[in-house]
PDB file of C-alpha atoms and ligand atoms in Angstrom:
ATOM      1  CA  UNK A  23     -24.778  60.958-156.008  1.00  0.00           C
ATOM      2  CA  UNK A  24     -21.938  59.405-157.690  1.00  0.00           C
ATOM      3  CA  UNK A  25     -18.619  61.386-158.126  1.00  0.00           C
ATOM      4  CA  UNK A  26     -20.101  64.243-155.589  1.00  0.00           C
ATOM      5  CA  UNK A  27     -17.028  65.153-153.404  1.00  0.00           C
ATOM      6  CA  UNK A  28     -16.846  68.231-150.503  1.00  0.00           C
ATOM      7  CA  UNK A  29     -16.282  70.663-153.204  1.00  0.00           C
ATOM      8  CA  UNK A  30     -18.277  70.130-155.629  1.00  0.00           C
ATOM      9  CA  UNK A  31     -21.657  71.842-153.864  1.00  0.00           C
ATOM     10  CA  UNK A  32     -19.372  75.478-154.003  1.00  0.00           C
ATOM     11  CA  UNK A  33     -17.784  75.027-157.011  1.00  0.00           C
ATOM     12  CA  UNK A  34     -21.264  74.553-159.329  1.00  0.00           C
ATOM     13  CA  UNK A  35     -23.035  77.250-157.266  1.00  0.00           C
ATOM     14  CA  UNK A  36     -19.703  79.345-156.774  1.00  0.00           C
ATOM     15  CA  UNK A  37     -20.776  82.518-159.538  1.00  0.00           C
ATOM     16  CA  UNK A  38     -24.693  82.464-158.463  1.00  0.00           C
ATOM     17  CA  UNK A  39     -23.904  81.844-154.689  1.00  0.00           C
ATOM     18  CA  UNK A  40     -24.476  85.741-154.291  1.00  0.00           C
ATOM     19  CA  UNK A  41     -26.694  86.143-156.196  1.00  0.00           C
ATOM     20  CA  UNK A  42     -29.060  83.449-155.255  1.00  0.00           C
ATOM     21  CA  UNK A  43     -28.386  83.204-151.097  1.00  0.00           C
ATOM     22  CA  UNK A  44     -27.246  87.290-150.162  1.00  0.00           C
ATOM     23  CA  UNK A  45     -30.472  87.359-147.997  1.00  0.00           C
ATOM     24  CA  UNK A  46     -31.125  83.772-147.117  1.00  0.00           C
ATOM     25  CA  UNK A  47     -30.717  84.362-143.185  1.00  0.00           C
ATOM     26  CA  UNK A  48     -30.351  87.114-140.580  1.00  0.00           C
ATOM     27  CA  UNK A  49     -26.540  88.249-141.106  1.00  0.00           C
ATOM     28  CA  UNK A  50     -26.396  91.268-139.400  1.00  0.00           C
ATOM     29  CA  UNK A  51     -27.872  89.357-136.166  1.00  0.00           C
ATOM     30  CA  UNK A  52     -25.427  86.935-136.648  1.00  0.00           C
ATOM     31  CA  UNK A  53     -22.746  88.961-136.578  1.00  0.00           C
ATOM     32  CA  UNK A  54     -24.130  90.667-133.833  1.00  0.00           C
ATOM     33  CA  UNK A  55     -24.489  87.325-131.855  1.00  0.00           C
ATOM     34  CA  UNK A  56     -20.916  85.996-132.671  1.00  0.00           C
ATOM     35  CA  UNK A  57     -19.374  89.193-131.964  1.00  0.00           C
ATOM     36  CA  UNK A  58     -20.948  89.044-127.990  1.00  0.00           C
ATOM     37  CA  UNK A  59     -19.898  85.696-128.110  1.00  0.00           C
ATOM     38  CA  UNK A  60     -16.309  86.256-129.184  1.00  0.00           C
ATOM     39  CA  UNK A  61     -15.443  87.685-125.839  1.00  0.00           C
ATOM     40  CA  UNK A  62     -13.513  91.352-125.106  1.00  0.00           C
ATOM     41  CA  UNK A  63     -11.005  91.026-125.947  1.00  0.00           C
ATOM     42  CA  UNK A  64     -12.317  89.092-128.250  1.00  0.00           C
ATOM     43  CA  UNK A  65     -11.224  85.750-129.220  1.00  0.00           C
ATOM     44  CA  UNK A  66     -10.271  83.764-132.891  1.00  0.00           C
ATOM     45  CA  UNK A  67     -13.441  82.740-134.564  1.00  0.00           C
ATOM     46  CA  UNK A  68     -13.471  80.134-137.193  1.00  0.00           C
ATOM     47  CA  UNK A  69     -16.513  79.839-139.959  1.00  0.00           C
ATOM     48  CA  UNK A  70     -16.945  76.264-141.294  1.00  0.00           C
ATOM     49  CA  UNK A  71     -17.826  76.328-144.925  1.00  0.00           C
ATOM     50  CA  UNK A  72     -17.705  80.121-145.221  1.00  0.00           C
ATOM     51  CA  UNK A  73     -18.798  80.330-148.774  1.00  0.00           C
ATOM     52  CA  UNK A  74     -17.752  83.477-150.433  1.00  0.00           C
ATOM     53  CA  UNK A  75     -17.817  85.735-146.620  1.00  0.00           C
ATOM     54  CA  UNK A  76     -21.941  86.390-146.769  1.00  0.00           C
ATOM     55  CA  UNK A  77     -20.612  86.265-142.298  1.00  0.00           C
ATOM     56  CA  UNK A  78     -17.025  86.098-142.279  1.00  0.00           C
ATOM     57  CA  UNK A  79     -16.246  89.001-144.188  1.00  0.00           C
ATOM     58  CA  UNK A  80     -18.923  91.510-141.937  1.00  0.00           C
ATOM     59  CA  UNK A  81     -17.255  89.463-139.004  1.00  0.00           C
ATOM     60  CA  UNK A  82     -13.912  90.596-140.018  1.00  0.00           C
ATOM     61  CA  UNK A  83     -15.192  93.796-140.533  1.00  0.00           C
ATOM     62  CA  UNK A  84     -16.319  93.915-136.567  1.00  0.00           C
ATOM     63  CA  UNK A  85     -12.348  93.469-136.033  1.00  0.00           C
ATOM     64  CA  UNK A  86     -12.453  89.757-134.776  1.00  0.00           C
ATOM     65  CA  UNK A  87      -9.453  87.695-136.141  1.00  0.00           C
ATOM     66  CA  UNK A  88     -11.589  85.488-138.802  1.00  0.00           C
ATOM     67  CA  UNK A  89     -10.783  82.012-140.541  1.00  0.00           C
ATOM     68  CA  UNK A  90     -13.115  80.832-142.734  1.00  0.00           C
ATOM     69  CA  UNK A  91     -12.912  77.479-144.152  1.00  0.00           C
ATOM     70  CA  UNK A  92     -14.065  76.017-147.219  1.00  0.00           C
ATOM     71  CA  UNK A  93     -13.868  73.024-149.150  1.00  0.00           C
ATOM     72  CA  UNK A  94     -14.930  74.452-152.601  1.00  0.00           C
ATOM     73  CA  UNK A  95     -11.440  76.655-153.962  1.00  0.00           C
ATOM     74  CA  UNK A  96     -14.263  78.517-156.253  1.00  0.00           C
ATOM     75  CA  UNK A  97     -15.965  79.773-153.313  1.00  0.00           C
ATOM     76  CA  UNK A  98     -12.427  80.583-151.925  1.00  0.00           C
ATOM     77  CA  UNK A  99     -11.516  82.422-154.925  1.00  0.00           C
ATOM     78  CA  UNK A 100     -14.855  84.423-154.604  1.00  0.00           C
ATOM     79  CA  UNK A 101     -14.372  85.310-151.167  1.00  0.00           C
ATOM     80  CA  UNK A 102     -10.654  86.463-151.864  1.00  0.00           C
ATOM     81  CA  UNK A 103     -11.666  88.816-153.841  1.00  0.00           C
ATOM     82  CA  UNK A 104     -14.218  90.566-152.189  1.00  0.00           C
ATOM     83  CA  UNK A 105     -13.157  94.218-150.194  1.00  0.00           C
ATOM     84  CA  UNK A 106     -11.803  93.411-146.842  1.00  0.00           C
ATOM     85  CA  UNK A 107     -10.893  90.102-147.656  1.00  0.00           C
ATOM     86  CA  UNK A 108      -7.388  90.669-146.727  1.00  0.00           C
ATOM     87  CA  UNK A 109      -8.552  90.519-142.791  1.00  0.00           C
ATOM     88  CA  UNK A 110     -10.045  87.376-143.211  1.00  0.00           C
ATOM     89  CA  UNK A 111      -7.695  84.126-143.175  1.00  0.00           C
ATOM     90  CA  UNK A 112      -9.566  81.986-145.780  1.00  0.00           C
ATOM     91  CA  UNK A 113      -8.507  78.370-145.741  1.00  0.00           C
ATOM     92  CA  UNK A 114      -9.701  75.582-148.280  1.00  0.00           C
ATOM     93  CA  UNK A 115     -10.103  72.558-146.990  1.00  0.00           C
ATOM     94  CA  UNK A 116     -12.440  69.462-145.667  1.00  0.00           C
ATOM     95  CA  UNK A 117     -14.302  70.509-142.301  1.00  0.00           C
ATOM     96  CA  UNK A 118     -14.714  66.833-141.668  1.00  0.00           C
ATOM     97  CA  UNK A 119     -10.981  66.539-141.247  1.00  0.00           C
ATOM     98  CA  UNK A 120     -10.294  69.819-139.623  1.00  0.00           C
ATOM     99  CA  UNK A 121      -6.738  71.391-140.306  1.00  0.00           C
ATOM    100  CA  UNK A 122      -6.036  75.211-141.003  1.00  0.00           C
ATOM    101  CA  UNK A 123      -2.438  74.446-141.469  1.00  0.00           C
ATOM    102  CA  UNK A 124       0.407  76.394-140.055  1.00  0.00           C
ATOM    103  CA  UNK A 125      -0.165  79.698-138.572  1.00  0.00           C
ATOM    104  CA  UNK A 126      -4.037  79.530-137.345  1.00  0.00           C
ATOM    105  CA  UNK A 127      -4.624  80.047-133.634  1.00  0.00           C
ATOM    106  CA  UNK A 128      -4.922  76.220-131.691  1.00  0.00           C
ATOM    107  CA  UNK A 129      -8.037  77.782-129.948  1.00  0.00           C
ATOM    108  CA  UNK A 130     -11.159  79.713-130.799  1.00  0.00           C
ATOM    109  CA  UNK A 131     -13.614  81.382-129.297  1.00  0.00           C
ATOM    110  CA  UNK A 132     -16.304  81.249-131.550  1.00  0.00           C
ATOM    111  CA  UNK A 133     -16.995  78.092-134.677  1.00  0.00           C
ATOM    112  CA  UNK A 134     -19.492  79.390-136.658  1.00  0.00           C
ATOM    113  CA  UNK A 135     -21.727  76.748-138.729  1.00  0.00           C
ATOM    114  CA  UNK A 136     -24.384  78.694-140.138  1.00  0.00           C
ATOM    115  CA  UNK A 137     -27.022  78.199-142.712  1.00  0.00           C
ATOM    116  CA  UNK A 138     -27.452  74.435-142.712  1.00  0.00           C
ATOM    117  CA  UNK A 139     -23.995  74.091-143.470  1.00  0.00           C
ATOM    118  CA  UNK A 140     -23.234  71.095-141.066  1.00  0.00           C
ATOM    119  CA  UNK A 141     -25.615  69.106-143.471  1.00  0.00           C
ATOM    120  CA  UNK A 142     -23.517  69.669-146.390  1.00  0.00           C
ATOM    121  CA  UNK A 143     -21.383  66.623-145.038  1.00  0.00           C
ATOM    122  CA  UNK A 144     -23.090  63.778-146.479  1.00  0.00           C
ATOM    123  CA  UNK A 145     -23.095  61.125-143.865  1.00  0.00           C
ATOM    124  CA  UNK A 146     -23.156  61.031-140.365  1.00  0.00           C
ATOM    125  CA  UNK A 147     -19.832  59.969-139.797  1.00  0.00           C
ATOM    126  CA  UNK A 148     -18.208  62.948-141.485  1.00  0.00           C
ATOM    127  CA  UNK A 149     -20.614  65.125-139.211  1.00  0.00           C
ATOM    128  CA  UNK A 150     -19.256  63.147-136.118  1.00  0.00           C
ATOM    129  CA  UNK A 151     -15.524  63.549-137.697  1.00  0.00           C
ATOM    130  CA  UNK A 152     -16.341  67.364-137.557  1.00  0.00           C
ATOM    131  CA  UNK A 153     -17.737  67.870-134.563  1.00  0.00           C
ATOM    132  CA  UNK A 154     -14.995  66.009-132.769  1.00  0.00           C
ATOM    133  CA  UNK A 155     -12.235  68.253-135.003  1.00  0.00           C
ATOM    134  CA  UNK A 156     -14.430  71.175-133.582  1.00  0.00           C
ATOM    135  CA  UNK A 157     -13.956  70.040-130.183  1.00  0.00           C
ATOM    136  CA  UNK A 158      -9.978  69.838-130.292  1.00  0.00           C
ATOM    137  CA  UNK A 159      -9.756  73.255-131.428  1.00  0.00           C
ATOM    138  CA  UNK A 160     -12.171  75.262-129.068  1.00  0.00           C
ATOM    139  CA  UNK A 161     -11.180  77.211-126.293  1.00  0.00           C
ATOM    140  CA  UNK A 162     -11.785  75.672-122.860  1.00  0.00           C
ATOM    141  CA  UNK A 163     -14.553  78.878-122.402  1.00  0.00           C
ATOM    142  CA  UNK A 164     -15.410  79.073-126.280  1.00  0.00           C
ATOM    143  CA  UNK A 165     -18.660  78.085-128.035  1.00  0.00           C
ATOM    144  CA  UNK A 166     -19.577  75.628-131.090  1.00  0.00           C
ATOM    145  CA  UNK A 167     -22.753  77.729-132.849  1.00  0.00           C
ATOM    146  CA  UNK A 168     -24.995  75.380-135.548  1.00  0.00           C
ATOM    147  CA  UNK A 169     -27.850  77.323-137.159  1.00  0.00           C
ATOM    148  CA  UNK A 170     -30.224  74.488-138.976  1.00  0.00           C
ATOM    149  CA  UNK A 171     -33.355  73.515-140.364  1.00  0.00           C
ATOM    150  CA  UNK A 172     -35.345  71.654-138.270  1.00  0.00           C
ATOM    151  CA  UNK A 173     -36.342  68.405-140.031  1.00  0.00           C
ATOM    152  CA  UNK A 174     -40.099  67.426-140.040  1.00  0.00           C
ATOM    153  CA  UNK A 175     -40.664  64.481-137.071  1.00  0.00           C
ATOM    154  CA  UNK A 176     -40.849  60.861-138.211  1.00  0.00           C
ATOM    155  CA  UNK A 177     -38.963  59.579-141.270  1.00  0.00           C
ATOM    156  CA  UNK A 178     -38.120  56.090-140.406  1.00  0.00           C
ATOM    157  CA  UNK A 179     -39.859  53.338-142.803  1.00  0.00           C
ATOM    158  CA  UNK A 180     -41.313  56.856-144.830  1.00  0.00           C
ATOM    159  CA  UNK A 181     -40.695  56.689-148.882  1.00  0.00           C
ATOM    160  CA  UNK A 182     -38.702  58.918-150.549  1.00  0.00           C
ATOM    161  CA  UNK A 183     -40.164  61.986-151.994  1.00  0.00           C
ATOM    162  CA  UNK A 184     -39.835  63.264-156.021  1.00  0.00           C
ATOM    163  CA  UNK A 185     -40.102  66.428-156.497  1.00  0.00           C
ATOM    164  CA  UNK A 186     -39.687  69.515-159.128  1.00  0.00           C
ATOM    165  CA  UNK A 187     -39.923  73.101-158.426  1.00  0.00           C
ATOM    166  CA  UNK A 188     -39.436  75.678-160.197  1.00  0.00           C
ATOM    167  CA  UNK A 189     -36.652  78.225-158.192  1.00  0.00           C
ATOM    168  CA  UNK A 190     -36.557  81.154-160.955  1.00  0.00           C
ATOM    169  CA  UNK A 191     -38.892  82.317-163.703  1.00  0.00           C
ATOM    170  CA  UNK A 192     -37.768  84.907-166.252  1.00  0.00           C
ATOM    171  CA  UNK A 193     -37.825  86.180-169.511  1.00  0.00           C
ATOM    172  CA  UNK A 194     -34.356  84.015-170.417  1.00  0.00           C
ATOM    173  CA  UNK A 195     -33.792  82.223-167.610  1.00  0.00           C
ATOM    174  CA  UNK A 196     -35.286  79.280-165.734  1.00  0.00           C
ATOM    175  CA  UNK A 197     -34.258  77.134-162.799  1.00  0.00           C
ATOM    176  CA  UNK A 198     -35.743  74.063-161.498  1.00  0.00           C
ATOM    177  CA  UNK A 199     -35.017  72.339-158.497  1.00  0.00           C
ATOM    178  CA  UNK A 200     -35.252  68.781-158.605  1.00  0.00           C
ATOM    179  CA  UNK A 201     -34.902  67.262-155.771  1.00  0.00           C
ATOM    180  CA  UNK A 202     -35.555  63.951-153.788  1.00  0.00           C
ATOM    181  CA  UNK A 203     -35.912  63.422-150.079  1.00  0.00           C
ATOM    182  CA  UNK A 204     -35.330  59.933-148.249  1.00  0.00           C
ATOM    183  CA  UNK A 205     -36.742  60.228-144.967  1.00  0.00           C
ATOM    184  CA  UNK A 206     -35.384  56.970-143.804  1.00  0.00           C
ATOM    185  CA  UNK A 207     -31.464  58.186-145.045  1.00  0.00           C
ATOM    186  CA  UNK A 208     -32.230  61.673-144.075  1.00  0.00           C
ATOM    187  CA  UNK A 209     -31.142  63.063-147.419  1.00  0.00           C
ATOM    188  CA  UNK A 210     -31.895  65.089-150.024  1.00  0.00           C
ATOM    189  CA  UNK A 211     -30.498  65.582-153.300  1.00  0.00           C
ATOM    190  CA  UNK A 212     -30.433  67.363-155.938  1.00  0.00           C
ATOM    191  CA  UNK A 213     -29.975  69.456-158.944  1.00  0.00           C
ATOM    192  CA  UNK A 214     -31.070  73.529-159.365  1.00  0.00           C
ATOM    193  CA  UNK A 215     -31.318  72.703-163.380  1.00  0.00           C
ATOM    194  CA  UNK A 216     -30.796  76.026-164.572  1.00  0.00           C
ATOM    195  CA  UNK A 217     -31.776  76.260-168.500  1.00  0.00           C
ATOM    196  CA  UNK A 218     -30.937  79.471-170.597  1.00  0.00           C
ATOM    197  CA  UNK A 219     -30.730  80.179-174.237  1.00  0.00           C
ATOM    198  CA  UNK A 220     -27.121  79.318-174.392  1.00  0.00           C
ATOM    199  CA  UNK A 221     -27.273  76.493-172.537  1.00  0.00           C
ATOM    200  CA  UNK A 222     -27.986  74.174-169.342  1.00  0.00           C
ATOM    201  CA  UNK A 223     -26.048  74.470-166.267  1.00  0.00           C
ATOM    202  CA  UNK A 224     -26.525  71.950-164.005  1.00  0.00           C
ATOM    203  CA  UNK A 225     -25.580  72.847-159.614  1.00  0.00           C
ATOM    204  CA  UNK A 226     -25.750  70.043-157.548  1.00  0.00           C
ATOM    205  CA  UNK A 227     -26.522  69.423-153.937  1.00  0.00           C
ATOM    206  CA  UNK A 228     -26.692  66.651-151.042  1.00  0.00           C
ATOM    207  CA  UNK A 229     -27.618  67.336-147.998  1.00  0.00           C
ATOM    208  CA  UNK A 230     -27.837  65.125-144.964  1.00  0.00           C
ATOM    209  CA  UNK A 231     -30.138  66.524-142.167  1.00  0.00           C
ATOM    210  CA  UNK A 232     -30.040  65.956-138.538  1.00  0.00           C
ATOM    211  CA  UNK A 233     -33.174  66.919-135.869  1.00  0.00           C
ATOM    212  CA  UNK A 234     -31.732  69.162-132.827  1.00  0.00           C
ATOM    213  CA  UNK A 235     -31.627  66.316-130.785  1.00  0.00           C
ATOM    214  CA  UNK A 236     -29.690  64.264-133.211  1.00  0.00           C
ATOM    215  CA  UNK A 237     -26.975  67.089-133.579  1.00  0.00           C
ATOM    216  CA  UNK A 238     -26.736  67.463-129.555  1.00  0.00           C
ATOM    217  CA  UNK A 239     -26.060  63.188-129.210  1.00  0.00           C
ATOM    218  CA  UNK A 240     -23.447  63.901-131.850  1.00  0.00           C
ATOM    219  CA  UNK A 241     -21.760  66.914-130.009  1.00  0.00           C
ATOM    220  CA  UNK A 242     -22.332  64.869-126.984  1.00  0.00           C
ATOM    221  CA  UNK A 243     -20.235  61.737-128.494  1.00  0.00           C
ATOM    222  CA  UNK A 244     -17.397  64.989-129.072  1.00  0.00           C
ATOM    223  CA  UNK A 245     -17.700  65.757-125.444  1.00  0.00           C
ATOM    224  CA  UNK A 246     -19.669  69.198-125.989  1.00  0.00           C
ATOM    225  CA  UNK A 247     -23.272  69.697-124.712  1.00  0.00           C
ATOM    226  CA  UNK A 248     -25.775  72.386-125.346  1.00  0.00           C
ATOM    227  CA  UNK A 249     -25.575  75.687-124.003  1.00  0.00           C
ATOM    228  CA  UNK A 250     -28.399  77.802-125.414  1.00  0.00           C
ATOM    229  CA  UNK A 251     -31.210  77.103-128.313  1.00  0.00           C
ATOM    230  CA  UNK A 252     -33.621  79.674-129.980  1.00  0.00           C
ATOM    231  CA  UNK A 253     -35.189  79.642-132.675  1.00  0.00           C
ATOM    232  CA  UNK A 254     -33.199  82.293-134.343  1.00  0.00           C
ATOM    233  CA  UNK A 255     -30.160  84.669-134.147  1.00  0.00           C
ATOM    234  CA  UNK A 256     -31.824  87.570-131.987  1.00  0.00           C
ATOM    235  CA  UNK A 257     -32.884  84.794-129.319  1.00  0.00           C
ATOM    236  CA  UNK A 258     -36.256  83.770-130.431  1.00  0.00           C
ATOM    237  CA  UNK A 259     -37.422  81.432-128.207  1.00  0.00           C
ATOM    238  CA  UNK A 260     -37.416  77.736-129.727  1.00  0.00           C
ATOM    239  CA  UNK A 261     -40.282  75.994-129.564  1.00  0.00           C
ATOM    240  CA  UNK A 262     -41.042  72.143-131.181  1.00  0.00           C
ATOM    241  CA  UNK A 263     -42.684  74.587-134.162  1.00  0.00           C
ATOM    242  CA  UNK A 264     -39.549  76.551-134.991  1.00  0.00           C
ATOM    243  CA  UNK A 265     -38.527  75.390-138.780  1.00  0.00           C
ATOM    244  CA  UNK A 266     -35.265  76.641-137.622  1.00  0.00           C
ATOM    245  CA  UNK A 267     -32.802  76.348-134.416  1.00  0.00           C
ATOM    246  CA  UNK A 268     -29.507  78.322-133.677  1.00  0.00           C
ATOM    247  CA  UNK A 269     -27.958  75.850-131.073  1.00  0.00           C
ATOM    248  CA  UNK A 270     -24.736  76.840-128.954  1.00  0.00           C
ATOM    249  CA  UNK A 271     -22.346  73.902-127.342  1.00  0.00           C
ATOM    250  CA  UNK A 272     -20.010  73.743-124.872  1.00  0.00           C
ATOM    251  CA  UNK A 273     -17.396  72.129-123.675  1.00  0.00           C
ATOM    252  CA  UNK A 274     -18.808  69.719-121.322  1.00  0.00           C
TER     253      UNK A 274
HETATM  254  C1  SAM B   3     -24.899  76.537-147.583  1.00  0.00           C
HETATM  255  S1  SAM B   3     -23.323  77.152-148.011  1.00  0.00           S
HETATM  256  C2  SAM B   3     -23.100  78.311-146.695  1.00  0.00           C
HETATM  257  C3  SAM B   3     -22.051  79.348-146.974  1.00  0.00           C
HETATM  258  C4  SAM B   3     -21.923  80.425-145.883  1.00  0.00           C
HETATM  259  N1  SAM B   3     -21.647  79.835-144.590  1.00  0.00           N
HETATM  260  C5  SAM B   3     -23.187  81.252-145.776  1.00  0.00           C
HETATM  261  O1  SAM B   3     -23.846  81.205-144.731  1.00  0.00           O
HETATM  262  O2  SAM B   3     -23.511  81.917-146.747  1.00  0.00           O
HETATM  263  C6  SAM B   3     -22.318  75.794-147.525  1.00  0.00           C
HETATM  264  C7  SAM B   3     -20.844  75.973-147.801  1.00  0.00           C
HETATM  265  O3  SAM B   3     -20.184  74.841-147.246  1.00  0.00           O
HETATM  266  C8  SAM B   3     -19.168  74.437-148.135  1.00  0.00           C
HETATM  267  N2  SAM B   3     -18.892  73.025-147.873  1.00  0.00           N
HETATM  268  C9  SAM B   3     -19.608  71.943-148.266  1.00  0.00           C
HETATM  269  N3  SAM B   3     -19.032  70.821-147.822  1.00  0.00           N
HETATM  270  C10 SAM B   3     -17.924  71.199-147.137  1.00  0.00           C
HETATM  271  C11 SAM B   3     -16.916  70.485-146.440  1.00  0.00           C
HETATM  272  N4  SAM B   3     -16.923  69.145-146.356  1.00  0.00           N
HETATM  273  N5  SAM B   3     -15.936  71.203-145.837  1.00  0.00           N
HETATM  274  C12 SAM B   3     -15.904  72.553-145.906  1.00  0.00           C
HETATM  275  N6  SAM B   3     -16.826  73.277-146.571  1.00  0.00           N
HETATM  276  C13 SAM B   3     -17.829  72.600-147.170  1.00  0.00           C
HETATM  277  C14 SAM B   3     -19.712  74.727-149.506  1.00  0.00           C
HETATM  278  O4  SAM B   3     -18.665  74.847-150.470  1.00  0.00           O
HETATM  279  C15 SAM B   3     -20.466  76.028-149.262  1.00  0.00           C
HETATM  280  O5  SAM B   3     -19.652  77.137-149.504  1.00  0.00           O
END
């Protein structure tokens, strides 16, 4: 999608993000999970593409020492200036080129990337450039968690897929979500079209999926290997019918 940048996904969805995602995953289990996982004492943890807090501000709230990154300054803003924000070191910037500037901790014990967010870098280079970035920064006992979709099997030599669904129905509101998926690319992307009375906002996304094993070759190239998988944040067990994987890596 031309002129789509690392910010732009936040800054269209920025003032429904709320609204629209509060309950999209388990974030009390999360919280829970990262928490254990922080150590006692516990240790720095750092949330790629934080959003407006949905995890890092109830993380924060746990007492952990929280950075949250983000590339969109709208969901930045949001997050700012939410109650206890002020515990929670909120960053903007490009998780594919990893820098908290001055001040952050040089290891953590915990990077959070929840909620598919490791697909919201386009390409698998950037995902490579991350992964790596997460590797320099985590502590020599400290863990890499990915929660993600798990992709349907096949895709090569498979034709894109159209499609238009409606997201929202009310009385002045409606959003569609048109979308296309390239099997072969391993993207989607899209528009939620939202249409009201006054007028047509338009939120765009791309999203560039990985299977489980894909993601573990590319923490592998980093030099971090898998720990743990379920198939959710209260360990589930993961099976190849989970729709969804919470992976933990390593240092190898
Ligand atoms: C699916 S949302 C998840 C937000 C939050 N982690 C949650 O679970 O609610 C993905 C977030 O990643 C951010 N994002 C997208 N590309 C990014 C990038 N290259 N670097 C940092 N953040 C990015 C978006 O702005 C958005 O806030």
């Amino acid at each position: 999608m031309e002129g789509y940048e690392p910010g732009t996904y936040g800054d269209r969805l920025a003032d429904v993000y709320d609204g629209w995602y509060s309950d999209v995953t388990d974030a009390e289990a999360t919280v829970e999970r990262v928490t254990a996982l922080a150590g006692d004492p516990p240790g720095p943890v750092l949330e790629l593409g934080a959003g407006s807090g949905r995890l890092a501000l109830p993380l924060a709230a746990r007492g952990l020492e929280v950075w949250a990154l983000d590339a969109s300054a709208a969901m930045v803003e949001r997050l700012r200036a939410k109650p206890g924000a002020a515990a929670v070191h909120a960053v903007v910037g490009n998780m594919a080129e990893l820098d908290l500037g001055s001040g952050a901790p040089e290891r953590f014990a915990v990077v959070l990337c929840a909620y598919n967010t490791l697909f919201n870098l386009t390409d698998t280079d950037a995902q490579r450039r991350c992964l790596a970035g997460v590797a320099d920064v985590l502590a020599p006992e400290g863990r890499l968690v990915v929660e993600a979709f798990v992709p349907p099997p096949g895709g090569e030599g498979e034709a894109a897929v159209s499609a238009v669904e409606p997201r929202h129905i009310g009385l002045d509101e409606v959003v569609l979500t048109v979308s296309r998926i390239d099997p072969g690319a391993r993207t989607v992307t899209g528009q939620h079209v939202q249409i009201r009375e006054d007028g047509i906002r338009l939120r765009p996304f791309v999203l560039h999926y990985a299977g489980p094993d894909q993601i573990d070759a590319l923490a592998a190239e980093a030099g971090l290997v898998l720990v743990e998988r379920h198939a959710g944040w209260r360990g589930q067990p993961y099976s190849l019918s989970s729709d969804v994987h919470v992976s933990s890596y390593a240092r190898a």
